[in-house]
PDB file of C-alpha atoms in Angstrom:
ATOM      1  CA  UNK A  24     -59.172  -8.955  44.443  1.00 55.00           C
ATOM      2  CA  UNK A  25     -56.694  -6.450  43.049  1.00 70.00           C
ATOM      3  CA  UNK A  26     -53.725  -8.043  41.253  1.00 80.00           C
ATOM      4  CA  UNK A  27     -50.246  -7.016  42.399  1.00 90.00           C
ATOM      5  CA  UNK A  28     -47.959  -5.646  39.681  1.00 95.00           C
ATOM      6  CA  UNK A  29     -44.529  -6.620  40.939  1.00 97.00           C
ATOM      7  CA  UNK A  30     -41.314  -4.630  40.516  1.00 97.00           C
ATOM      8  CA  UNK A  31     -37.783  -5.322  41.741  1.00 97.00           C
ATOM      9  CA  UNK A  32     -38.373  -2.928  44.631  1.00 97.00           C
ATOM     10  CA  UNK A  33     -41.547  -4.740  45.745  1.00 97.00           C
ATOM     11  CA  UNK A  34     -39.818  -8.132  45.434  1.00 97.00           C
ATOM     12  CA  UNK A  35     -36.931  -6.928  47.605  1.00 97.00           C
ATOM     13  CA  UNK A  36     -39.384  -5.608  50.226  1.00 97.00           C
ATOM     14  CA  UNK A  37     -41.146  -8.991  50.299  1.00 97.00           C
ATOM     15  CA  UNK A  38     -37.800 -10.780  50.633  1.00 96.00           C
ATOM     16  CA  UNK A  39     -36.794  -8.590  53.569  1.00 96.00           C
ATOM     17  CA  UNK A  40     -40.073  -9.294  55.357  1.00 96.00           C
ATOM     18  CA  UNK A  41     -39.671 -13.054  54.870  1.00 95.00           C
ATOM     19  CA  UNK A  42     -36.074 -12.943  56.119  1.00 94.00           C
ATOM     20  CA  UNK A  43     -37.240 -11.007  59.186  1.00 94.00           C
ATOM     21  CA  UNK A  44     -39.748 -13.733  60.005  1.00 93.00           C
ATOM     22  CA  UNK A  45     -42.985 -12.245  58.703  1.00 94.00           C
ATOM     23  CA  UNK A  46     -45.540 -14.668  57.259  1.00 93.00           C
ATOM     24  CA  UNK A  47     -46.910 -13.317  53.975  1.00 94.00           C
ATOM     25  CA  UNK A  48     -50.148 -14.247  52.269  1.00 93.00           C
ATOM     26  CA  UNK A  49     -50.034 -15.887  48.842  1.00 91.00           C
ATOM     27  CA  UNK A  50     -50.905 -12.564  47.242  1.00 92.00           C
ATOM     28  CA  UNK A  51     -48.078 -10.835  49.122  1.00 94.00           C
ATOM     29  CA  UNK A  52     -45.484 -13.522  48.346  1.00 96.00           C
ATOM     30  CA  UNK A  53     -43.848 -13.635  44.871  1.00 97.00           C
ATOM     31  CA  UNK A  54     -41.953 -16.856  45.559  1.00 97.00           C
ATOM     32  CA  UNK A  55     -42.570 -20.489  44.674  1.00 96.00           C
ATOM     33  CA  UNK A  56     -43.679 -22.307  47.846  1.00 94.00           C
ATOM     34  CA  UNK A  57     -42.521 -19.235  49.781  1.00 93.00           C
ATOM     35  CA  UNK A  58     -38.816 -19.923  49.138  1.00 95.00           C
ATOM     36  CA  UNK A  59     -36.835 -16.723  48.567  1.00 96.00           C
ATOM     37  CA  UNK A  60     -35.060 -16.839  45.216  1.00 96.00           C
ATOM     38  CA  UNK A  61     -37.595 -19.051  43.439  1.00 97.00           C
ATOM     39  CA  UNK A  62     -40.006 -17.026  41.305  1.00 98.00           C
ATOM     40  CA  UNK A  63     -43.528 -18.417  41.255  1.00 96.00           C
ATOM     41  CA  UNK A  64     -45.700 -18.634  38.175  1.00 96.00           C
ATOM     42  CA  UNK A  65     -48.684 -16.484  37.330  1.00 94.00           C
ATOM     43  CA  UNK A  66     -47.457 -13.132  38.648  1.00 94.00           C
ATOM     44  CA  UNK A  67     -47.235  -9.872  36.737  1.00 95.00           C
ATOM     45  CA  UNK A  68     -43.793  -8.289  36.778  1.00 97.00           C
ATOM     46  CA  UNK A  69     -42.925  -4.887  35.353  1.00 97.00           C
ATOM     47  CA  UNK A  70     -39.299  -4.391  34.295  1.00 98.00           C
ATOM     48  CA  UNK A  71     -37.552  -1.057  34.405  1.00 98.00           C
ATOM     49  CA  UNK A  72     -35.962   0.166  31.181  1.00 98.00           C
ATOM     50  CA  UNK A  73     -32.533  -0.786  32.513  1.00 98.00           C
ATOM     51  CA  UNK A  74     -33.801  -4.309  33.269  1.00 98.00           C
ATOM     52  CA  UNK A  75     -35.238  -4.611  29.767  1.00 98.00           C
ATOM     53  CA  UNK A  76     -31.879  -3.591  28.311  1.00 98.00           C
ATOM     54  CA  UNK A  77     -30.039  -6.086  30.530  1.00 98.00           C
ATOM     55  CA  UNK A  78     -32.508  -8.854  29.692  1.00 98.00           C
ATOM     56  CA  UNK A  79     -31.812  -8.352  25.983  1.00 98.00           C
ATOM     57  CA  UNK A  80     -28.027  -8.297  26.568  1.00 98.00           C
ATOM     58  CA  UNK A  81     -28.202 -11.512  28.564  1.00 98.00           C
ATOM     59  CA  UNK A  82     -30.334 -13.256  25.944  1.00 98.00           C
ATOM     60  CA  UNK A  83     -27.907 -12.342  23.166  1.00 97.00           C
ATOM     61  CA  UNK A  84     -24.632 -12.772  25.073  1.00 97.00           C
ATOM     62  CA  UNK A  85     -24.053 -15.857  27.226  1.00 97.00           C
ATOM     63  CA  UNK A  86     -20.773 -14.472  28.584  1.00 97.00           C
ATOM     64  CA  UNK A  87     -22.496 -11.279  29.737  1.00 97.00           C
ATOM     65  CA  UNK A  88     -25.140 -13.365  31.507  1.00 98.00           C
ATOM     66  CA  UNK A  89     -22.496 -15.559  33.150  1.00 97.00           C
ATOM     67  CA  UNK A  90     -20.096 -12.842  34.299  1.00 96.00           C
ATOM     68  CA  UNK A  91     -22.681 -10.348  35.531  1.00 97.00           C
ATOM     69  CA  UNK A  92     -25.435 -12.461  37.047  1.00 97.00           C
ATOM     70  CA  UNK A  93     -24.211 -15.982  37.813  1.00 97.00           C
ATOM     71  CA  UNK A  94     -22.969 -16.768  41.313  1.00 95.00           C
ATOM     72  CA  UNK A  95     -21.217 -19.954  42.403  1.00 89.00           C
ATOM     73  CA  UNK A  96     -19.892 -21.233  45.721  1.00 83.00           C
ATOM     74  CA  UNK A  97     -16.537 -19.762  46.720  1.00 78.00           C
ATOM     75  CA  UNK A  98     -13.707 -21.556  48.498  1.00 74.00           C
ATOM     76  CA  UNK A  99     -15.377 -20.949  51.866  1.00 76.00           C
ATOM     77  CA  UNK A 100     -18.846 -21.925  50.643  1.00 76.00           C
ATOM     78  CA  UNK A 101     -20.062 -18.350  50.212  1.00 84.00           C
ATOM     79  CA  UNK A 102     -21.704 -17.223  46.936  1.00 86.00           C
ATOM     80  CA  UNK A 103     -19.278 -15.308  44.695  1.00 90.00           C
ATOM     81  CA  UNK A 104     -19.817 -13.770  41.284  1.00 91.00           C
ATOM     82  CA  UNK A 105     -18.342 -15.955  38.573  1.00 91.00           C
ATOM     83  CA  UNK A 106     -15.059 -14.768  37.077  1.00 91.00           C
ATOM     84  CA  UNK A 107     -14.529 -16.589  33.809  1.00 93.00           C
ATOM     85  CA  UNK A 108     -11.075 -17.867  32.915  1.00 92.00           C
ATOM     86  CA  UNK A 109     -10.013 -17.455  29.279  1.00 93.00           C
ATOM     87  CA  UNK A 110     -10.625 -21.094  28.421  1.00 94.00           C
ATOM     88  CA  UNK A 111     -14.087 -20.947  30.061  1.00 95.00           C
ATOM     89  CA  UNK A 112     -14.966 -18.005  27.815  1.00 96.00           C
ATOM     90  CA  UNK A 113     -13.981 -20.121  24.818  1.00 96.00           C
ATOM     91  CA  UNK A 114     -16.095 -23.014  26.094  1.00 97.00           C
ATOM     92  CA  UNK A 115     -19.157 -20.808  26.587  1.00 97.00           C
ATOM     93  CA  UNK A 116     -18.689 -19.286  23.135  1.00 97.00           C
ATOM     94  CA  UNK A 117     -18.515 -22.766  21.615  1.00 97.00           C
ATOM     95  CA  UNK A 118     -21.579 -23.973  23.498  1.00 97.00           C
ATOM     96  CA  UNK A 119     -23.578 -20.878  22.550  1.00 97.00           C
ATOM     97  CA  UNK A 120     -22.574 -20.538  18.894  1.00 96.00           C
ATOM     98  CA  UNK A 121     -22.281 -24.151  17.755  1.00 97.00           C
ATOM     99  CA  UNK A 122     -24.856 -26.866  17.497  1.00 96.00           C
ATOM    100  CA  UNK A 123     -22.680 -29.861  18.384  1.00 97.00           C
ATOM    101  CA  UNK A 124     -19.898 -29.587  20.977  1.00 97.00           C
ATOM    102  CA  UNK A 125     -17.472 -32.039  22.546  1.00 97.00           C
ATOM    103  CA  UNK A 126     -15.178 -31.058  25.412  1.00 97.00           C
ATOM    104  CA  UNK A 127     -12.358 -33.115  26.900  1.00 96.00           C
ATOM    105  CA  UNK A 128     -11.295 -31.517  30.150  1.00 93.00           C
ATOM    106  CA  UNK A 129      -9.199 -32.132  33.213  1.00 89.00           C
ATOM    107  CA  UNK A 130     -10.953 -32.148  36.564  1.00 85.00           C
ATOM    108  CA  UNK A 131     -11.644 -28.853  38.353  1.00 82.00           C
ATOM    109  CA  UNK A 132     -11.747 -26.733  35.204  1.00 88.00           C
ATOM    110  CA  UNK A 133     -15.369 -25.712  35.767  1.00 89.00           C
ATOM    111  CA  UNK A 134     -16.954 -27.708  32.942  1.00 92.00           C
ATOM    112  CA  UNK A 135     -20.032 -28.456  35.053  1.00 91.00           C
ATOM    113  CA  UNK A 136     -20.459 -24.738  35.751  1.00 94.00           C
ATOM    114  CA  UNK A 137     -20.123 -23.889  32.040  1.00 96.00           C
ATOM    115  CA  UNK A 138     -22.603 -26.589  31.032  1.00 96.00           C
ATOM    116  CA  UNK A 139     -25.045 -25.613  33.802  1.00 96.00           C
ATOM    117  CA  UNK A 140     -24.996 -21.936  32.813  1.00 97.00           C
ATOM    118  CA  UNK A 141     -25.486 -22.818  29.142  1.00 98.00           C
ATOM    119  CA  UNK A 142     -28.445 -25.120  29.815  1.00 98.00           C
ATOM    120  CA  UNK A 143     -30.083 -22.706  32.245  1.00 98.00           C
ATOM    121  CA  UNK A 144     -29.672 -19.827  29.784  1.00 98.00           C
ATOM    122  CA  UNK A 145     -31.156 -21.995  27.021  1.00 98.00           C
ATOM    123  CA  UNK A 146     -34.376 -22.750  28.902  1.00 98.00           C
ATOM    124  CA  UNK A 147     -34.828 -19.322  30.506  1.00 98.00           C
ATOM    125  CA  UNK A 148     -34.501 -17.329  27.285  1.00 98.00           C
ATOM    126  CA  UNK A 149     -36.335 -19.735  24.961  1.00 97.00           C
ATOM    127  CA  UNK A 150     -39.927 -20.915  25.160  1.00 97.00           C
ATOM    128  CA  UNK A 151     -41.055 -24.532  25.034  1.00 96.00           C
ATOM    129  CA  UNK A 152     -37.563 -26.075  25.064  1.00 96.00           C
ATOM    130  CA  UNK A 153     -36.685 -29.475  26.478  1.00 95.00           C
ATOM    131  CA  UNK A 154     -33.186 -29.894  27.956  1.00 96.00           C
ATOM    132  CA  UNK A 155     -32.044 -33.355  29.020  1.00 94.00           C
ATOM    133  CA  UNK A 156     -29.050 -33.991  31.275  1.00 94.00           C
ATOM    134  CA  UNK A 157     -27.665 -37.511  31.302  1.00 92.00           C
ATOM    135  CA  UNK A 158     -24.545 -38.922  32.931  1.00 90.00           C
ATOM    136  CA  UNK A 159     -22.831 -42.197  33.728  1.00 86.00           C
ATOM    137  CA  UNK A 160     -24.830 -42.337  36.976  1.00 88.00           C
ATOM    138  CA  UNK A 161     -27.823 -40.545  38.434  1.00 89.00           C
ATOM    139  CA  UNK A 162     -25.757 -38.852  41.129  1.00 90.00           C
ATOM    140  CA  UNK A 163     -23.634 -37.064  38.536  1.00 89.00           C
ATOM    141  CA  UNK A 164     -26.730 -35.922  36.618  1.00 91.00           C
ATOM    142  CA  UNK A 165     -28.320 -34.644  39.836  1.00 93.00           C
ATOM    143  CA  UNK A 166     -25.119 -32.705  40.667  1.00 92.00           C
ATOM    144  CA  UNK A 167     -25.467 -30.831  37.365  1.00 93.00           C
ATOM    145  CA  UNK A 168     -29.098 -29.981  38.136  1.00 96.00           C
ATOM    146  CA  UNK A 169     -28.091 -28.922  41.653  1.00 95.00           C
ATOM    147  CA  UNK A 170     -25.579 -26.498  40.131  1.00 95.00           C
ATOM    148  CA  UNK A 171     -28.315 -25.047  37.922  1.00 96.00           C
ATOM    149  CA  UNK A 172     -30.649 -24.663  40.887  1.00 96.00           C
ATOM    150  CA  UNK A 173     -27.966 -22.794  42.846  1.00 95.00           C
ATOM    151  CA  UNK A 174     -27.303 -20.429  39.955  1.00 97.00           C
ATOM    152  CA  UNK A 175     -30.998 -19.859  39.248  1.00 98.00           C
ATOM    153  CA  UNK A 176     -31.807 -19.047  42.867  1.00 96.00           C
ATOM    154  CA  UNK A 177     -29.244 -16.214  42.894  1.00 96.00           C
ATOM    155  CA  UNK A 178     -30.358 -14.668  39.604  1.00 98.00           C
ATOM    156  CA  UNK A 179     -32.173 -11.329  39.810  1.00 97.00           C
ATOM    157  CA  UNK A 180     -35.935 -11.703  39.686  1.00 98.00           C
ATOM    158  CA  UNK A 181     -36.277 -10.099  36.250  1.00 98.00           C
ATOM    159  CA  UNK A 182     -34.089 -12.796  34.646  1.00 98.00           C
ATOM    160  CA  UNK A 183     -36.010 -15.695  36.154  1.00 98.00           C
ATOM    161  CA  UNK A 184     -38.973 -17.604  34.752  1.00 98.00           C
ATOM    162  CA  UNK A 185     -41.840 -18.629  37.006  1.00 98.00           C
ATOM    163  CA  UNK A 186     -41.457 -22.179  38.359  1.00 98.00           C
ATOM    164  CA  UNK A 187     -44.132 -24.826  37.835  1.00 97.00           C
ATOM    165  CA  UNK A 188     -42.150 -27.867  39.045  1.00 96.00           C
ATOM    166  CA  UNK A 189     -38.980 -27.986  41.133  1.00 96.00           C
ATOM    167  CA  UNK A 190     -37.494 -31.250  42.377  1.00 93.00           C
ATOM    168  CA  UNK A 191     -34.250 -33.181  42.401  1.00 90.00           C
ATOM    169  CA  UNK A 192     -34.500 -34.586  38.858  1.00 92.00           C
ATOM    170  CA  UNK A 193     -36.906 -32.233  37.119  1.00 93.00           C
ATOM    171  CA  UNK A 194     -37.449 -28.498  36.669  1.00 97.00           C
ATOM    172  CA  UNK A 195     -40.199 -26.871  34.605  1.00 97.00           C
ATOM    173  CA  UNK A 196     -40.853 -23.196  34.021  1.00 98.00           C
ATOM    174  CA  UNK A 197     -43.746 -20.964  33.106  1.00 97.00           C
ATOM    175  CA  UNK A 198     -42.431 -20.478  29.573  1.00 97.00           C
ATOM    176  CA  UNK A 199     -43.013 -24.245  29.098  1.00 97.00           C
ATOM    177  CA  UNK A 200     -39.292 -25.022  29.031  1.00 98.00           C
ATOM    178  CA  UNK A 201     -37.965 -27.816  31.214  1.00 96.00           C
ATOM    179  CA  UNK A 202     -34.817 -29.605  32.398  1.00 97.00           C
ATOM    180  CA  UNK A 203     -34.686 -33.289  33.269  1.00 94.00           C
ATOM    181  CA  UNK A 204     -31.804 -35.402  34.594  1.00 92.00           C
ATOM    182  CA  UNK A 205     -31.325 -39.159  34.397  1.00 88.00           C
ATOM    183  CA  UNK A 206     -28.657 -41.860  34.289  1.00 86.00           C
ATOM    184  CA  UNK A 207     -27.608 -43.557  31.076  1.00 82.00           C
ATOM    185  CA  UNK A 208     -28.136 -47.319  31.244  1.00 71.00           C
ATOM    186  CA  UNK A 209     -28.627 -50.207  28.824  1.00 62.00           C
ATOM    187  CA  UNK A 210     -32.374 -49.628  28.774  1.00 57.00           C
ATOM    188  CA  UNK A 211     -32.491 -45.832  29.099  1.00 57.00           C
ATOM    189  CA  UNK A 212     -33.401 -43.599  26.185  1.00 56.00           C
ATOM    190  CA  UNK A 213     -34.364 -39.952  26.026  1.00 58.00           C
ATOM    191  CA  UNK A 214     -37.966 -41.016  25.417  1.00 59.00           C
ATOM    192  CA  UNK A 215     -38.955 -37.562  24.250  1.00 64.00           C
ATOM    193  CA  UNK A 216     -37.827 -34.780  21.939  1.00 77.00           C
ATOM    194  CA  UNK A 217     -34.682 -33.052  23.193  1.00 89.00           C
ATOM    195  CA  UNK A 218     -33.858 -29.523  22.086  1.00 95.00           C
ATOM    196  CA  UNK A 219     -30.633 -29.691  24.109  1.00 96.00           C
ATOM    197  CA  UNK A 220     -28.998 -32.957  25.124  1.00 95.00           C
ATOM    198  CA  UNK A 221     -26.093 -32.852  27.576  1.00 96.00           C
ATOM    199  CA  UNK A 222     -23.967 -35.991  28.011  1.00 95.00           C
ATOM    200  CA  UNK A 223     -21.679 -35.634  31.023  1.00 94.00           C
ATOM    201  CA  UNK A 224     -18.687 -37.897  31.802  1.00 94.00           C
ATOM    202  CA  UNK A 225     -19.442 -39.757  28.590  1.00 95.00           C
ATOM    203  CA  UNK A 226     -16.067 -41.517  28.565  1.00 95.00           C
ATOM    204  CA  UNK A 227     -17.025 -43.388  31.731  1.00 93.00           C
ATOM    205  CA  UNK A 228     -19.963 -45.222  30.192  1.00 92.00           C
ATOM    206  CA  UNK A 229     -19.279 -48.884  29.424  1.00 91.00           C
ATOM    207  CA  UNK A 230     -18.651 -49.300  25.690  1.00 89.00           C
ATOM    208  CA  UNK A 231     -21.771 -51.369  25.029  1.00 88.00           C
ATOM    209  CA  UNK A 232     -24.028 -48.793  26.735  1.00 90.00           C
ATOM    210  CA  UNK A 233     -22.357 -45.758  25.156  1.00 92.00           C
ATOM    211  CA  UNK A 234     -22.559 -47.136  21.609  1.00 90.00           C
ATOM    212  CA  UNK A 235     -26.193 -48.211  21.882  1.00 89.00           C
ATOM    213  CA  UNK A 236     -27.346 -45.025  23.590  1.00 89.00           C
ATOM    214  CA  UNK A 237     -25.514 -42.668  21.235  1.00 91.00           C
ATOM    215  CA  UNK A 238     -26.723 -44.437  18.099  1.00 88.00           C
ATOM    216  CA  UNK A 239     -30.310 -44.138  19.317  1.00 85.00           C
ATOM    217  CA  UNK A 240     -30.260 -40.497  20.429  1.00 87.00           C
ATOM    218  CA  UNK A 241     -28.059 -38.711  17.883  1.00 88.00           C
ATOM    219  CA  UNK A 242     -30.462 -39.099  14.910  1.00 87.00           C
ATOM    220  CA  UNK A 243     -33.420 -38.166  17.120  1.00 84.00           C
ATOM    221  CA  UNK A 244     -31.862 -34.962  18.449  1.00 90.00           C
ATOM    222  CA  UNK A 245     -30.117 -33.912  15.229  1.00 88.00           C
ATOM    223  CA  UNK A 246     -33.408 -34.084  13.318  1.00 89.00           C
ATOM    224  CA  UNK A 247     -34.903 -31.382  15.562  1.00 91.00           C
ATOM    225  CA  UNK A 248     -34.418 -27.900  14.165  1.00 88.00           C
ATOM    226  CA  UNK A 249     -31.967 -25.742  16.173  1.00 89.00           C
ATOM    227  CA  UNK A 250     -31.260 -28.576  18.612  1.00 94.00           C
ATOM    228  CA  UNK A 251     -27.940 -28.886  20.447  1.00 96.00           C
ATOM    229  CA  UNK A 252     -25.755 -31.694  21.758  1.00 96.00           C
ATOM    230  CA  UNK A 253     -23.025 -31.051  24.336  1.00 97.00           C
ATOM    231  CA  UNK A 254     -20.682 -33.894  25.321  1.00 97.00           C
ATOM    232  CA  UNK A 255     -18.139 -33.440  28.107  1.00 96.00           C
ATOM    233  CA  UNK A 256     -15.840 -35.780  29.966  1.00 95.00           C
ATOM    234  CA  UNK A 257     -12.499 -36.282  31.587  1.00 93.00           C
ATOM    235  CA  UNK A 258     -10.472 -38.763  29.485  1.00 91.00           C
ATOM    236  CA  UNK A 259     -10.806 -42.473  30.113  1.00 91.00           C
ATOM    237  CA  UNK A 260      -8.890 -44.374  27.467  1.00 86.00           C
ATOM    238  CA  UNK A 261      -9.846 -45.469  23.951  1.00 89.00           C
ATOM    239  CA  UNK A 262     -13.631 -45.525  23.597  1.00 94.00           C
ATOM    240  CA  UNK A 263     -16.538 -43.823  21.828  1.00 95.00           C
ATOM    241  CA  UNK A 264     -15.806 -40.489  23.510  1.00 96.00           C
ATOM    242  CA  UNK A 265     -12.211 -40.647  22.249  1.00 95.00           C
ATOM    243  CA  UNK A 266     -13.441 -41.458  18.728  1.00 96.00           C
ATOM    244  CA  UNK A 267     -15.968 -38.595  18.689  1.00 97.00           C
ATOM    245  CA  UNK A 268     -13.308 -36.200  19.970  1.00 97.00           C
ATOM    246  CA  UNK A 269     -10.609 -37.175  17.480  1.00 96.00           C
ATOM    247  CA  UNK A 270     -13.098 -37.261  14.589  1.00 97.00           C
ATOM    248  CA  UNK A 271     -14.023 -33.666  15.461  1.00 97.00           C
ATOM    249  CA  UNK A 272     -10.331 -32.680  15.349  1.00 96.00           C
ATOM    250  CA  UNK A 273      -9.662 -33.946  11.828  1.00 96.00           C
ATOM    251  CA  UNK A 274      -8.915 -31.465   9.003  1.00 94.00           C
ATOM    252  CA  UNK A 275     -11.764 -29.669   7.274  1.00 92.00           C
ATOM    253  CA  UNK A 276     -13.505 -31.968   4.840  1.00 92.00           C
ATOM    254  CA  UNK A 277     -12.760 -34.987   7.032  1.00 94.00           C
ATOM    255  CA  UNK A 278     -13.925 -33.825  10.456  1.00 96.00           C
ATOM    256  CA  UNK A 279     -17.336 -34.468  11.968  1.00 95.00           C
ATOM    257  CA  UNK A 280     -19.946 -31.790  12.692  1.00 95.00           C
ATOM    258  CA  UNK A 281     -18.754 -31.448  16.303  1.00 97.00           C
ATOM    259  CA  UNK A 282     -16.652 -28.538  17.541  1.00 97.00           C
ATOM    260  CA  UNK A 283     -13.917 -29.949  19.778  1.00 97.00           C
ATOM    261  CA  UNK A 284     -12.102 -28.370  22.713  1.00 96.00           C
ATOM    262  CA  UNK A 285      -9.440 -29.763  25.061  1.00 95.00           C
ATOM    263  CA  UNK A 286      -8.496 -28.263  28.418  1.00 93.00           C
ATOM    264  CA  UNK A 287      -5.531 -29.677  30.329  1.00 87.00           C
ATOM    265  CA  UNK A 288      -4.631 -29.651  34.024  1.00 80.00           C
ATOM    266  CA  UNK A 289      -1.808 -27.134  33.611  1.00 78.00           C
ATOM    267  CA  UNK A 290      -4.260 -24.486  32.333  1.00 77.00           C
ATOM    268  CA  UNK A 291      -5.902 -24.366  35.767  1.00 76.00           C
ATOM    269  CA  UNK A 292      -4.514 -21.595  38.035  1.00 71.00           C
ATOM    270  CA  UNK A 293      -2.752 -22.871  41.175  1.00 64.00           C
ATOM    271  CA  UNK A 294      -2.713 -26.435  39.816  1.00 59.00           C
ATOM    272  CA  UNK A 295       0.928 -27.494  39.920  1.00 56.00           C
ATOM    273  CA  UNK A 296       0.833 -31.262  39.755  1.00 60.00           C
ATOM    274  CA  UNK A 297      -1.207 -34.087  38.335  1.00 60.00           C
ATOM    275  CA  UNK A 298      -0.738 -37.823  37.929  1.00 63.00           C
ATOM    276  CA  UNK A 299      -1.125 -40.046  34.903  1.00 66.00           C
ATOM    277  CA  UNK A 300      -2.543 -43.452  35.696  1.00 69.00           C
ATOM    278  CA  UNK A 301      -2.110 -46.057  32.997  1.00 72.00           C
ATOM    279  CA  UNK A 302      -4.786 -48.529  31.984  1.00 74.00           C
ATOM    280  CA  UNK A 303      -2.407 -51.464  31.787  1.00 77.00           C
ATOM    281  CA  UNK A 304      -5.015 -53.859  30.430  1.00 75.00           C
ATOM    282  CA  UNK A 305      -5.822 -51.559  27.515  1.00 73.00           C
ATOM    283  CA  UNK A 306      -2.115 -50.909  26.903  1.00 78.00           C
ATOM    284  CA  UNK A 307      -1.432 -54.636  26.693  1.00 82.00           C
ATOM    285  CA  UNK A 308      -4.286 -55.030  24.199  1.00 79.00           C
ATOM    286  CA  UNK A 309      -2.822 -52.239  22.048  1.00 77.00           C
ATOM    287  CA  UNK A 310       0.784 -53.372  22.641  1.00 81.00           C
ATOM    288  CA  UNK A 311       1.855 -49.995  24.031  1.00 84.00           C
ATOM    289  CA  UNK A 312       4.762 -49.703  26.493  1.00 84.00           C
ATOM    290  CA  UNK A 313       4.646 -47.214  29.437  1.00 80.00           C
ATOM    291  CA  UNK A 314       7.804 -45.494  28.158  1.00 82.00           C
ATOM    292  CA  UNK A 315       5.984 -44.742  24.892  1.00 83.00           C
ATOM    293  CA  UNK A 316       3.309 -42.826  26.816  1.00 76.00           C
ATOM    294  CA  UNK A 317       5.906 -40.909  28.831  1.00 74.00           C
ATOM    295  CA  UNK A 318       7.863 -39.920  25.724  1.00 79.00           C
ATOM    296  CA  UNK A 319       4.642 -38.803  24.039  1.00 73.00           C
ATOM    297  CA  UNK A 320       3.808 -36.567  27.006  1.00 68.00           C
ATOM    298  CA  UNK A 321       7.311 -35.051  26.955  1.00 69.00           C
ATOM    299  CA  UNK A 322       6.945 -34.226  23.259  1.00 70.00           C
ATOM    300  CA  UNK A 323       3.428 -32.842  23.630  1.00 64.00           C
ATOM    301  CA  UNK A 324       4.236 -30.675  26.669  1.00 63.00           C
ATOM    302  CA  UNK A 325       7.971 -29.900  26.437  1.00 62.00           C
ATOM    303  CA  UNK A 326       7.814 -26.987  28.916  1.00 60.00           C
ATOM    304  CA  UNK A 327       6.012 -28.925  31.649  1.00 57.00           C
ATOM    305  CA  UNK A 328       8.007 -30.690  34.327  1.00 54.00           C
ATOM    306  CA  UNK A 329       7.124 -34.341  34.622  1.00 48.00           C
ATOM    307  CA  UNK A 330       7.586 -36.699  37.499  1.00 47.00           C
ATOM    308  CA  UNK A 331       6.945 -40.392  37.188  1.00 44.00           C
ATOM    309  CA  UNK A 332       6.359 -42.901  39.904  1.00 46.00           C
ATOM    310  CA  UNK A 333       5.803 -46.650  39.674  1.00 43.00           C
ATOM    311  CA  UNK A 334       2.201 -47.728  39.322  1.00 45.00           C
ATOM    312  CA  UNK A 335       0.782 -51.066  40.333  1.00 44.00           C
ATOM    313  CA  UNK A 336      -0.729 -53.055  37.517  1.00 42.00           C
ATOM    314  CA  UNK A 337      -4.398 -52.634  38.121  1.00 45.00           C
ATOM    315  CA  UNK A 338      -6.970 -53.215  35.413  1.00 42.00           C
ATOM    316  CA  UNK A 339      -9.208 -50.637  37.061  1.00 40.00           C
ATOM    317  CA  UNK A 340      -6.703 -47.863  36.550  1.00 38.00           C
ATOM    318  CA  UNK A 341      -7.604 -45.237  33.971  1.00 40.00           C
ATOM    319  CA  UNK A 342      -5.591 -43.902  31.119  1.00 36.00           C
TER     320      UNK A 342
END
């Protein structure tokens, strides 16, 4: 049986036939389980010279990969090419160029998109890499993997790797790189070597779980050559995430090995208002008055209008 040497033109012709309702044989179909957008393993693909040049650019430049080939859902649910905001460019640069990163960010800044693009780029352009995605609950970890699946499926064929496994919590590729998602619990551990470990919403882990998990995984990951750790979260009071963040922001000679970045709500276009909810239980423990917090915010952001409203004392409220 003659082997098909695939090109972008042949892949597009196969896609059109599938979309028109034709049933293709396995030899005629370049897709994993026949799903358009998912490249199957074991096929021979010939790149054009332009595709070779673009492949090299994408491998060397994460921003180029993100801005030219990554699509996300638009406001109406339609796929739109990603347009990076300035702070997202800084985040991607940090993730790409530094080994250990910690990001404190407001909601809706696109941190999941930035992390998803970084992880996907890492496994597609490097062989035999193991990326682990962990979060405060399994649903959050699965959301990150879902974002990666959406981005992957809209990549051009020449930038994809053949798929060997594709499910809700696990993705493996022909280059022997893989992505796995799981929830962080008292008994969970990475259980295997991690070339890239992503900890999402780390501030929302209970203190006893966060401390135990971090102490077990950091030495394991950091001992692997060229490994990476990315920690992201919205703020949630005084905890291990806060300590790691502030330690990374200390002066040279005192700071940790992490590169820190903060992104606030007012940096988001069209975001005009946010609310600060006080963790009254934690404030009582630290003997901090609400007016102290308000005055601190006025000093830190003197050009931002602030509006306060009474908050019920609720121990579940977040700082």
